[in-house]
Amino acid sequence: MLLEGLDEFQRKAVSSPGNTLVVAGPGAGKTRVLLSRAQDLLSRGLSPARLFLLTFTVRTAGELRRRLAAAGVNGATVETFHAFAYRLARDLGRDPPALDEEDDYRALFDLAAGHPLEEQEIHLLIDEFQDLSPELIEFLSRFRRATFFLVGDPAQAIYGFRGARPEVALDFARSLPGLTVCPLLRSYRVPEVILRAALPLRDDFGLGVAELEAVVPGGEIGGLAYAGVEAEAKAVAGLIVEALGGLQMEESRGGLSPGQIAVVARVRRVLNPLKKALSARGVPVVSQEEKKKQCQEELGALCEKARGEKDRSSLLAHLQDLPSEIVPEVEEIIASSRDLDEVLFRLGLLRLQQEVLADQTAVNLMTIHEAKGLEFPLVILLGAEDGLLPLRFWPDTDEAEEKRLAYVALTRSAGRFVFTVAKKRHLFGQALSGKVSPYFSHLPLAEPRRKRQTRRQKSLF
């Protein structure tokens, strides 16, 4: 049962009456609290027809549905915000367009306006509240008699380019009558050493929330400085080979699998030299950007095929053409949609919001944005330099959000975190400072030691 084994902070949040804001740092049990709240409300007699769990992505919605079903909780609506709005619009007799661009979102929310649900006493459980955009807040504000349960972490709000500002989301939360703030104060994933290093980067936005406490002891953290980009790529490739246990017996020390290692960067092109260095050493490596593009192209092709079909079930024959990692999501879309039009809408939504799913067979190269929500035993932040973090190439950079990106990068690690600095690096036609980022200046930074070369005897004779 979901309610069993909750700590005192989680239990207080789950049982909080009325509008509630749950501040959940990395590894604090956000998803479990969200699901336990649903279970608790239904156990108290709430009709499933009045319970709605809303999240951002198709994948997360599917995970929430499966976990609720496994706990014996049935009947509640679990949807993405956009699919929820789509169904409301369809129930009103309106015809929402298939989503081709994110700009279509506002039109979708407008079409969903005026449904009787807006005046009913319902419970809205909101996942990742810190990422709510003004359009979404306007949409949610229409449910005037709803009780809100908002779960998330403002310190991990990194989608300002989509219009999602943590200050705006918090203003919405604070406008709710009788709001109770319930922080979750234990991290069950981030080791103590790494969490302690990350805490100076965390902003509590005036919520008065106490510091997170690490349940997991240990952790390892440190930085390495290199003369330039080539030296950085070569050395980090060697570090990864060593962590893998070596591709040759004489190098063996570690024991991680490739999928347990992530290399992240603020800007994607920083990763290119390392990708070449890893490939040259025979290390399996995957670019999450390339995987994402492939999935989006295949989903676009499936949408075209769907427009020529007569019903949902005929699409099942086309699943063999899709990348294996997105097949379960497409199967669920086909099974849970009411008709072919809804399938087309949901496939368009999945294409626009295609998430990163960590590869289990290769070293994952990704941006910090792509790494959010994931965890790895070894995380390497490539390019932890002033100018990259915070990014200073454009005048409109939000340094508060850049600091949150550094926090997200650090807390992806479930064991060891390494950051690198190149004293000479050029990007976008500009030379970087070569200085360590101010977000990591409080952490140890070392010059890598050169391996001593053992003299070899050429011949016995």
Tab-separated table of C-alpha atoms in Angstrom:
chain	number	residue	atom	x	y	z
A	1	MET	CA	0.000	0.000	0.000
A	2	LEU	CA	1.220	3.475	-0.860
A	3	LEU	CA	0.455	4.912	2.575
A	4	GLU	CA	2.659	2.403	4.368
A	5	GLY	CA	6.203	3.424	5.215
A	6	LEU	CA	5.791	7.190	4.786
A	7	ASP	CA	8.088	9.310	6.937
A	8	GLU	CA	6.597	11.994	9.179
A	9	PHE	CA	7.061	14.767	6.607
A	10	GLN	CA	5.475	12.753	3.818
A	11	ARG	CA	2.588	11.673	6.035
A	12	LYS	CA	1.879	15.259	7.110
A	13	ALA	CA	1.726	16.339	3.468
A	14	VAL	CA	-0.545	13.480	2.436
A	15	SER	CA	-3.046	14.170	5.221
A	16	SER	CA	-2.983	17.969	4.972
A	17	PRO	CA	-6.527	19.352	4.671
A	18	GLY	CA	-7.388	21.873	1.994
A	19	ASN	CA	-5.037	23.554	-0.465
A	20	THR	CA	-1.498	22.252	0.011
A	21	LEU	CA	1.914	23.076	-1.413
A	22	VAL	CA	4.429	20.225	-1.080
A	23	VAL	CA	8.052	21.321	-1.520
A	24	ALA	CA	9.931	18.179	-2.503
A	25	GLY	CA	13.670	18.312	-3.153
A	26	PRO	CA	15.570	15.658	-5.142
A	27	GLY	CA	14.934	12.170	-3.851
A	28	ALA	CA	12.427	13.313	-1.213
A	29	GLY	CA	9.589	11.070	-2.401
A	30	LYS	CA	7.562	13.491	-4.548
A	31	THR	CA	5.832	10.865	-6.669
A	32	ARG	CA	5.036	8.622	-3.733
A	33	VAL	CA	3.441	11.520	-1.869
A	34	LEU	CA	1.362	12.441	-4.913
A	35	LEU	CA	0.068	8.907	-5.315
A	36	SER	CA	-0.485	8.458	-1.574
A	37	ARG	CA	-2.577	11.624	-1.522
A	38	ALA	CA	-4.841	10.096	-4.183
A	39	GLN	CA	-5.137	6.881	-2.209
A	40	ASP	CA	-5.840	8.748	1.024
A	41	LEU	CA	-8.593	10.895	-0.515
A	42	LEU	CA	-10.348	7.883	-2.011
A	43	SER	CA	-10.049	5.939	1.245
A	44	ARG	CA	-11.861	8.830	2.952
A	45	GLY	CA	-14.819	8.453	0.609
A	46	LEU	CA	-14.027	10.858	-2.225
A	47	SER	CA	-15.615	9.772	-5.490
A	48	PRO	CA	-13.003	8.847	-8.128
A	49	ALA	CA	-14.926	11.055	-10.564
A	50	ARG	CA	-13.845	14.083	-8.509
A	51	LEU	CA	-10.140	13.233	-8.401
A	52	PHE	CA	-7.683	14.396	-11.099
A	53	LEU	CA	-3.904	13.879	-11.225
A	54	LEU	CA	-2.326	16.166	-13.802
A	55	THR	CA	1.238	16.126	-15.055
A	56	PHE	CA	3.277	17.371	-17.990
A	57	THR	CA	4.279	14.370	-20.058
A	58	VAL	CA	2.678	11.272	-21.514
A	59	ARG	CA	5.363	9.071	-19.979
A	60	THR	CA	4.860	10.406	-16.453
A	61	ALA	CA	1.078	10.124	-16.732
A	62	GLY	CA	1.449	6.499	-17.786
A	63	GLU	CA	3.779	5.762	-14.875
A	64	LEU	CA	1.328	7.326	-12.397
A	65	ARG	CA	-1.556	5.272	-13.826
A	66	ARG	CA	0.399	2.024	-13.535
A	67	ARG	CA	1.526	2.695	-9.977
A	68	LEU	CA	-1.982	3.612	-8.852
A	69	ALA	CA	-3.390	0.464	-10.441
A	70	ALA	CA	-0.692	-1.653	-8.783
A	71	ALA	CA	-1.789	-0.196	-5.426
A	72	GLY	CA	-5.408	-1.064	-6.141
A	73	VAL	CA	-6.441	2.564	-6.763
A	74	ASN	CA	-8.809	2.813	-9.716
A	75	GLY	CA	-11.219	5.295	-11.252
A	76	ALA	CA	-9.296	8.549	-10.800
A	77	THR	CA	-8.382	10.579	-13.884
A	78	VAL	CA	-4.633	10.648	-14.567
A	79	GLU	CA	-3.713	12.828	-17.524
A	80	THR	CA	-1.331	15.359	-18.936
A	81	PHE	CA	-2.633	18.915	-18.660
A	82	HIS	CA	-3.089	19.035	-22.411
A	83	ALA	CA	-4.919	15.723	-22.780
A	84	PHE	CA	-7.172	16.776	-19.878
A	85	ALA	CA	-8.017	20.021	-21.695
A	86	TYR	CA	-8.575	18.068	-24.906
A	87	ARG	CA	-11.165	15.828	-23.277
A	88	LEU	CA	-12.925	18.780	-21.662
A	89	ALA	CA	-13.155	20.490	-25.056
A	90	ARG	CA	-14.478	17.324	-26.715
A	91	ASP	CA	-17.083	16.915	-23.966
A	92	LEU	CA	-18.245	20.454	-24.741
A	93	GLY	CA	-18.768	19.488	-28.375
A	94	ARG	CA	-15.744	21.411	-29.597
A	95	ASP	CA	-13.138	20.131	-32.037
A	96	PRO	CA	-9.584	20.707	-30.774
A	97	PRO	CA	-6.855	20.676	-33.432
A	98	ALA	CA	-4.065	18.138	-33.517
A	99	LEU	CA	-0.976	19.627	-31.900
A	100	ASP	CA	1.713	20.539	-34.404
A	101	GLU	CA	3.412	23.317	-32.463
A	102	GLU	CA	3.582	24.345	-28.814
A	103	ASP	CA	1.904	27.604	-29.828
A	104	ASP	CA	-1.315	25.614	-30.219
A	105	TYR	CA	-1.526	25.125	-26.441
A	106	ARG	CA	-3.300	28.405	-25.674
A	107	ALA	CA	-5.964	27.702	-28.317
A	108	LEU	CA	-6.499	24.277	-26.761
A	109	PHE	CA	-7.004	25.709	-23.265
A	110	ASP	CA	-9.432	28.318	-24.627
A	111	LEU	CA	-11.514	25.571	-26.259
A	112	ALA	CA	-11.755	23.800	-22.886
A	113	ALA	CA	-13.267	26.828	-21.153
A	114	GLY	CA	-16.842	26.793	-19.802
A	115	HIS	CA	-17.183	22.993	-18.931
A	116	PRO	CA	-19.412	22.425	-15.785
A	117	LEU	CA	-16.401	20.863	-14.013
A	118	GLU	CA	-15.095	24.380	-13.412
A	119	GLU	CA	-17.859	24.943	-10.853
A	120	GLN	CA	-17.668	21.559	-9.113
A	121	GLU	CA	-15.883	20.607	-5.912
A	122	ILE	CA	-13.017	18.529	-7.246
A	123	HIS	CA	-9.483	17.707	-6.182
A	124	LEU	CA	-6.637	18.624	-8.537
A	125	LEU	CA	-3.294	16.985	-7.779
A	126	ILE	CA	-0.600	18.805	-9.735
A	127	ASP	CA	2.824	17.309	-10.476
A	128	GLU	CA	5.908	19.560	-10.954
A	129	PHE	CA	3.971	22.706	-10.062
A	130	GLN	CA	7.093	24.878	-10.446
A	131	ASP	CA	6.946	24.370	-14.227
A	132	LEU	CA	3.458	25.834	-14.661
A	133	SER	CA	3.359	28.441	-17.429
A	134	PRO	CA	1.056	31.488	-17.308
A	135	GLU	CA	-1.254	29.743	-19.816
A	136	LEU	CA	-1.530	26.692	-17.579
A	137	ILE	CA	-2.090	28.801	-14.477
A	138	GLU	CA	-4.873	30.659	-16.257
A	139	PHE	CA	-6.416	27.320	-17.222
A	140	LEU	CA	-6.212	25.879	-13.700
A	141	SER	CA	-7.577	29.085	-12.148
A	142	ARG	CA	-10.908	28.420	-13.882
A	143	PHE	CA	-11.601	25.570	-11.458
A	144	ARG	CA	-12.846	27.935	-8.796
A	145	ARG	CA	-14.105	25.331	-6.324
A	146	ALA	CA	-11.196	22.916	-6.652
A	147	THR	CA	-8.892	21.881	-3.827
A	148	PHE	CA	-5.289	21.936	-5.041
A	149	PHE	CA	-2.437	19.666	-4.019
A	150	LEU	CA	0.701	21.103	-5.635
A	151	VAL	CA	3.877	19.017	-5.586
A	152	GLY	CA	7.293	20.050	-6.874
A	153	ASP	CA	10.524	21.900	-6.245
A	154	PRO	CA	11.035	25.582	-7.158
A	155	ALA	CA	14.791	25.054	-6.820
A	156	GLN	CA	14.613	22.804	-9.898
A	157	ALA	CA	12.658	25.220	-12.108
A	158	ILE	CA	14.721	25.403	-15.318
A	159	TYR	CA	12.186	26.039	-18.093
A	160	GLY	CA	12.079	29.819	-18.208
A	161	PHE	CA	12.433	29.669	-22.009
A	162	ARG	CA	8.946	28.106	-22.065
A	163	GLY	CA	7.511	30.892	-19.949
A	164	ALA	CA	7.550	28.836	-16.754
A	165	ARG	CA	8.774	31.039	-13.908
A	166	PRO	CA	8.888	29.664	-10.344
A	167	GLU	CA	7.904	33.066	-8.928
A	168	VAL	CA	4.710	33.020	-11.035
A	169	ALA	CA	3.859	29.465	-9.974
A	170	LEU	CA	4.444	30.368	-6.320
A	171	ASP	CA	2.244	33.472	-6.638
A	172	PHE	CA	-0.529	31.201	-7.884
A	173	ALA	CA	0.001	28.819	-4.962
A	174	ARG	CA	-0.008	31.638	-2.422
A	175	SER	CA	-3.261	32.973	-3.866
A	176	LEU	CA	-5.070	29.776	-2.873
A	177	PRO	CA	-7.161	30.223	0.291
A	178	GLY	CA	-5.845	28.588	3.445
A	179	LEU	CA	-2.699	27.264	1.773
A	180	THR	CA	-0.557	24.901	3.881
A	181	VAL	CA	3.139	24.509	2.972
A	182	CYS	CA	4.512	21.026	3.659
A	183	PRO	CA	8.228	20.501	2.969
A	184	LEU	CA	9.691	17.028	2.551
A	185	LEU	CA	12.972	17.200	4.427
A	186	ARG	CA	14.687	13.878	3.700
A	187	SER	CA	16.437	12.891	0.486
A	188	TYR	CA	16.493	9.144	-0.038
A	189	ARG	CA	18.611	9.282	-3.210
A	190	VAL	CA	21.301	11.993	-3.142
A	191	PRO	CA	24.313	10.995	-0.999
A	192	GLU	CA	25.317	13.201	1.911
A	193	VAL	CA	28.526	14.633	0.414
A	194	ILE	CA	26.834	15.630	-2.838
A	195	LEU	CA	23.719	17.012	-1.162
A	196	ARG	CA	25.848	19.126	1.187
A	197	ALA	CA	27.722	20.559	-1.818
A	198	ALA	CA	24.434	21.320	-3.603
A	199	LEU	CA	22.660	23.095	-0.737
A	200	PRO	CA	24.412	26.484	-1.258
A	201	LEU	CA	22.851	26.507	-4.730
A	202	ARG	CA	19.326	25.988	-3.427
A	203	ASP	CA	16.893	28.924	-3.151
A	204	ASP	CA	13.844	28.438	-0.924
A	205	PHE	CA	11.998	31.475	-2.399
A	206	GLY	CA	11.041	32.797	1.007
A	207	LEU	CA	9.171	29.628	1.950
A	208	GLY	CA	11.188	29.192	5.145
A	209	VAL	CA	11.881	25.545	4.358
A	210	ALA	CA	14.595	23.819	6.391
A	211	GLU	CA	17.555	22.175	4.648
A	212	LEU	CA	17.250	18.706	3.182
A	213	GLU	CA	18.778	15.873	5.166
A	214	ALA	CA	20.548	13.065	3.325
A	215	VAL	CA	19.549	9.537	4.305
A	216	VAL	CA	22.246	7.993	2.103
A	217	PRO	CA	25.776	8.419	3.532
A	218	GLY	CA	28.938	8.968	1.527
A	219	GLY	CA	29.243	10.274	-2.006
A	220	GLU	CA	32.246	11.618	-3.871
A	221	ILE	CA	32.727	14.994	-5.536
A	222	GLY	CA	35.550	16.915	-7.157
A	223	GLY	CA	36.693	18.897	-10.151
A	224	LEU	CA	39.494	18.526	-12.677
A	225	ALA	CA	41.145	21.331	-14.659
A	226	TYR	CA	42.660	20.802	-18.117
A	227	ALA	CA	44.756	22.940	-20.440
A	228	GLY	CA	42.252	22.737	-23.268
A	229	VAL	CA	39.326	20.935	-24.853
A	230	GLU	CA	41.339	18.098	-26.421
A	231	ALA	CA	43.101	17.297	-23.157
A	232	GLU	CA	39.748	17.408	-21.374
A	233	ALA	CA	38.113	15.007	-23.833
A	234	LYS	CA	41.013	12.554	-23.763
A	235	ALA	CA	41.270	12.529	-19.967
A	236	VAL	CA	37.522	12.234	-19.361
A	237	ALA	CA	37.333	9.357	-21.845
A	238	GLY	CA	40.051	7.653	-19.816
A	239	LEU	CA	38.191	8.346	-16.586
A	240	ILE	CA	35.068	6.723	-18.041
A	241	VAL	CA	37.002	3.679	-19.267
A	242	GLU	CA	38.413	3.298	-15.769
A	243	ALA	CA	34.933	3.606	-14.225
A	244	LEU	CA	33.641	0.926	-16.591
A	245	GLY	CA	36.248	-1.469	-15.293
A	246	GLY	CA	38.545	-0.935	-18.242
A	247	LEU	CA	38.240	-2.140	-21.804
A	248	GLN	CA	41.470	-4.035	-21.196
A	249	MET	CA	42.278	-6.017	-18.079
A	250	GLU	CA	45.286	-3.918	-17.113
A	251	GLU	CA	43.070	-0.808	-16.890
A	252	SER	CA	40.432	-2.451	-14.728
A	253	ARG	CA	39.485	-0.726	-11.481
A	254	GLY	CA	35.839	0.176	-11.555
A	255	GLY	CA	32.794	-1.816	-12.525
A	256	LEU	CA	29.941	0.442	-13.686
A	257	SER	CA	27.948	-0.379	-16.796
A	258	PRO	CA	27.878	2.251	-19.581
A	259	GLY	CA	24.240	3.112	-18.848
A	260	GLN	CA	25.160	4.072	-15.287
A	261	ILE	CA	27.244	7.002	-16.512
A	262	ALA	CA	25.959	10.370	-17.715
A	263	VAL	CA	28.001	13.231	-19.102
A	264	VAL	CA	26.060	16.495	-19.005
A	265	ALA	CA	26.788	20.006	-20.255
A	266	ARG	CA	25.078	23.369	-20.300
A	267	VAL	CA	25.529	23.603	-24.083
A	268	ARG	CA	25.314	20.530	-26.287
A	269	ARG	CA	28.298	21.272	-28.531
A	270	VAL	CA	30.610	21.036	-25.513
A	271	LEU	CA	30.003	17.279	-25.646
A	272	ASN	CA	31.216	16.742	-29.232
A	273	PRO	CA	34.969	16.278	-28.568
A	274	LEU	CA	34.248	13.763	-25.821
A	275	LYS	CA	31.898	11.804	-28.063
A	276	LYS	CA	34.706	11.411	-30.581
A	277	ALA	CA	37.205	10.443	-27.864
A	278	LEU	CA	34.883	7.801	-26.428
A	279	SER	CA	34.092	6.348	-29.848
A	280	ALA	CA	37.802	6.152	-30.621
A	281	ARG	CA	38.305	4.033	-27.502
A	282	GLY	CA	35.416	1.733	-28.342
A	283	VAL	CA	33.121	2.961	-25.567
A	284	PRO	CA	29.417	2.702	-26.472
A	285	VAL	CA	27.974	6.212	-26.362
A	286	VAL	CA	24.614	7.746	-27.226
A	287	SER	CA	23.588	11.334	-27.872
A	288	GLN	CA	20.179	11.973	-26.378
A	289	GLU	CA	19.534	14.652	-29.005
A	290	GLU	CA	19.932	12.097	-31.784
A	291	LYS	CA	17.655	9.621	-30.016
A	292	LYS	CA	15.036	12.306	-29.472
A	293	LYS	CA	15.080	13.370	-33.134
A	294	GLN	CA	14.709	9.772	-34.267
A	295	CYS	CA	11.707	9.234	-31.996
A	296	GLN	CA	10.087	12.466	-33.157
A	297	GLU	CA	10.565	11.559	-36.816
A	298	GLU	CA	9.062	8.098	-36.307
A	299	LEU	CA	6.123	9.534	-34.356
A	300	GLY	CA	5.515	12.036	-37.146
A	301	ALA	CA	5.475	9.200	-39.673
A	302	LEU	CA	3.056	7.233	-37.473
A	303	CYS	CA	0.729	10.257	-37.307
A	304	GLU	CA	0.661	10.364	-41.097
A	305	LYS	CA	-0.199	6.669	-41.239
A	306	ALA	CA	-2.887	7.130	-38.585
A	307	ARG	CA	-4.669	9.723	-40.715
A	308	GLY	CA	-5.236	7.030	-43.348
A	309	GLU	CA	-6.580	4.390	-40.969
A	310	LYS	CA	-10.189	3.714	-40.052
A	311	ASP	CA	-9.820	2.839	-36.370
A	312	ARG	CA	-7.353	2.743	-33.490
A	313	SER	CA	-6.580	-0.961	-33.553
A	314	SER	CA	-5.230	-0.863	-37.099
A	315	LEU	CA	-2.304	1.232	-35.813
A	316	LEU	CA	-0.937	-1.703	-33.820
A	317	ALA	CA	0.489	-3.174	-37.011
A	318	HIS	CA	2.793	-0.134	-37.363
A	319	LEU	CA	4.404	-0.378	-33.913
A	320	GLN	CA	7.224	-2.570	-35.196
A	321	ASP	CA	8.549	0.446	-37.096
A	322	LEU	CA	9.011	2.507	-33.910
A	323	PRO	CA	12.076	2.712	-31.650
A	324	SER	CA	11.532	0.157	-28.879
A	325	GLU	CA	11.716	2.720	-26.047
A	326	ILE	CA	8.535	4.528	-27.139
A	327	VAL	CA	6.435	1.469	-28.057
A	328	PRO	CA	4.905	1.091	-24.536
A	329	GLU	CA	3.798	4.735	-24.560
A	330	VAL	CA	2.203	4.445	-27.993
A	331	GLU	CA	0.467	1.211	-26.998
A	332	GLU	CA	-0.996	2.960	-23.959
A	333	ILE	CA	-2.131	5.911	-26.080
A	334	ILE	CA	-3.945	3.586	-28.459
A	335	ALA	CA	-5.550	1.622	-25.608
A	336	SER	CA	-6.659	4.618	-23.516
A	337	SER	CA	-7.939	6.914	-26.284
A	338	ARG	CA	-11.626	7.007	-27.151
A	339	ASP	CA	-11.231	7.250	-30.928
A	340	LEU	CA	-8.736	7.792	-33.721
A	341	ASP	CA	-8.938	11.584	-33.411
A	342	GLU	CA	-7.816	11.356	-29.792
A	343	VAL	CA	-5.007	9.001	-30.762
A	344	LEU	CA	-3.782	11.580	-33.277
A	345	PHE	CA	-3.911	14.322	-30.661
A	346	ARG	CA	-2.007	12.276	-28.097
A	347	LEU	CA	0.621	11.161	-30.606
A	348	GLY	CA	1.174	14.804	-31.541
A	349	LEU	CA	1.543	15.646	-27.864
A	350	LEU	CA	4.029	12.806	-27.372
A	351	ARG	CA	6.062	14.034	-30.344
A	352	LEU	CA	6.209	17.608	-29.032
A	353	GLN	CA	7.047	16.542	-25.492
A	354	GLN	CA	9.354	13.636	-26.284
A	355	GLU	CA	11.309	12.942	-23.105
A	356	VAL	CA	14.775	11.586	-22.641
A	357	LEU	CA	14.919	7.990	-21.500
A	358	ALA	CA	18.373	7.064	-20.305
A	359	ASP	CA	20.053	4.419	-22.431
A	360	GLN	CA	20.990	1.347	-20.419
A	361	THR	CA	23.679	0.084	-22.806
A	362	ALA	CA	25.721	3.210	-23.558
A	363	VAL	CA	27.235	6.250	-21.859
A	364	ASN	CA	24.588	8.973	-21.997
A	365	LEU	CA	25.575	12.398	-23.372
A	366	MET	CA	22.960	15.058	-22.647
A	367	THR	CA	22.295	18.639	-21.690
A	368	ILE	CA	21.423	19.480	-18.100
A	369	HIS	CA	17.836	20.105	-19.204
A	370	GLU	CA	17.627	16.592	-20.637
A	371	ALA	CA	19.072	15.064	-17.454
A	372	LYS	CA	16.391	16.514	-15.166
A	373	GLY	CA	14.472	13.756	-13.434
A	374	LEU	CA	17.160	11.144	-14.081
A	375	GLU	CA	19.861	9.747	-11.803
A	376	PHE	CA	23.167	7.965	-12.355
A	377	PRO	CA	25.883	6.511	-10.109
A	378	LEU	CA	28.430	8.647	-11.982
A	379	VAL	CA	27.660	12.109	-13.356
A	380	ILE	CA	30.315	14.167	-15.135
A	381	LEU	CA	29.588	17.834	-15.786
A	382	LEU	CA	31.692	18.884	-18.748
A	383	GLY	CA	32.545	22.573	-18.903
A	384	ALA	CA	31.865	23.886	-15.386
A	385	GLU	CA	33.276	27.271	-16.317
A	386	ASP	CA	32.220	30.827	-15.776
A	387	GLY	CA	30.592	31.710	-19.091
A	388	LEU	CA	28.957	28.308	-19.457
A	389	LEU	CA	27.479	28.199	-15.966
A	390	PRO	CA	26.156	30.815	-15.782
A	391	LEU	CA	25.810	31.082	-19.544
A	392	ARG	CA	27.007	34.537	-20.557
A	393	PHE	CA	26.782	34.442	-24.358
A	394	TRP	CA	23.442	36.258	-24.444
A	395	PRO	CA	22.386	39.387	-22.533
A	396	ASP	CA	19.018	38.028	-21.379
A	397	THR	CA	20.451	35.129	-19.360
A	398	ASP	CA	18.624	34.581	-16.071
A	399	GLU	CA	21.427	33.941	-13.585
A	400	ALA	CA	18.999	32.675	-10.936
A	401	GLU	CA	17.884	29.965	-13.343
A	402	GLU	CA	21.494	29.214	-14.258
A	403	LYS	CA	22.144	28.566	-10.586
A	404	ARG	CA	19.191	26.185	-10.522
A	405	LEU	CA	20.662	24.371	-13.520
A	406	ALA	CA	23.879	23.840	-11.552
A	407	TYR	CA	21.793	22.471	-8.680
A	408	VAL	CA	19.985	20.072	-11.012
A	409	ALA	CA	23.278	18.878	-12.495
A	410	LEU	CA	24.778	18.131	-9.084
A	411	THR	CA	21.749	16.293	-7.760
A	412	ARG	CA	21.553	13.886	-10.710
A	413	SER	CA	24.350	11.936	-9.048
A	414	ALA	CA	23.550	9.000	-6.803
A	415	GLY	CA	27.199	8.340	-6.006
A	416	ARG	CA	29.997	10.299	-7.660
A	417	PHE	CA	30.021	13.763	-9.252
A	418	VAL	CA	32.921	15.079	-11.332
A	419	PHE	CA	33.086	18.500	-12.961
A	420	THR	CA	35.667	19.707	-15.453
A	421	VAL	CA	37.179	23.044	-16.432
A	422	ALA	CA	39.123	23.756	-19.623
A	423	LYS	CA	41.476	26.713	-19.333
A	424	LYS	CA	41.093	27.337	-23.068
A	425	ARG	CA	37.716	26.879	-24.734
A	426	HIS	CA	36.028	28.726	-27.610
A	427	LEU	CA	32.272	28.664	-28.223
A	428	PHE	CA	30.107	30.729	-30.543
A	429	GLY	CA	33.203	32.592	-31.686
A	430	GLN	CA	34.126	33.680	-28.183
A	431	ALA	CA	36.872	32.671	-25.775
A	432	LEU	CA	35.740	31.617	-22.320
A	433	SER	CA	37.485	32.786	-19.170
A	434	GLY	CA	38.916	29.422	-18.227
A	435	LYS	CA	37.852	30.092	-14.644
A	436	VAL	CA	35.743	27.724	-12.592
A	437	SER	CA	32.055	28.577	-12.365
A	438	PRO	CA	31.121	30.571	-9.251
A	439	TYR	CA	28.599	27.811	-8.529
A	440	PHE	CA	31.425	25.290	-8.051
A	441	SER	CA	34.156	27.486	-6.597
A	442	HIS	CA	33.467	26.067	-3.124
A	443	LEU	CA	34.355	22.560	-4.311
A	444	PRO	CA	37.808	20.969	-4.667
A	445	LEU	CA	39.468	21.445	-8.061
A	446	ALA	CA	42.637	19.576	-8.990
A	447	GLU	CA	45.036	19.308	-11.889
A	448	PRO	CA	45.024	15.703	-13.156
A	449	ARG	CA	48.162	13.734	-12.474
A	450	ARG	CA	50.070	12.302	-15.368
A	451	LYS	CA	50.561	8.577	-15.316
A	452	ARG	CA	54.148	7.486	-14.924
A	453	GLN	CA	55.364	5.528	-17.912
A	454	THR	CA	56.950	2.227	-16.971
A	455	ARG	CA	60.228	1.584	-18.746
A	456	ARG	CA	60.051	-1.469	-20.908
A	457	GLN	CA	63.039	-3.730	-21.623
A	458	LYS	CA	63.196	-4.022	-25.374
A	459	SER	CA	64.854	-7.412	-25.427
A	460	LEU	CA	66.506	-9.994	-23.240
A	461	PHE	CA	69.403	-10.192	-25.679
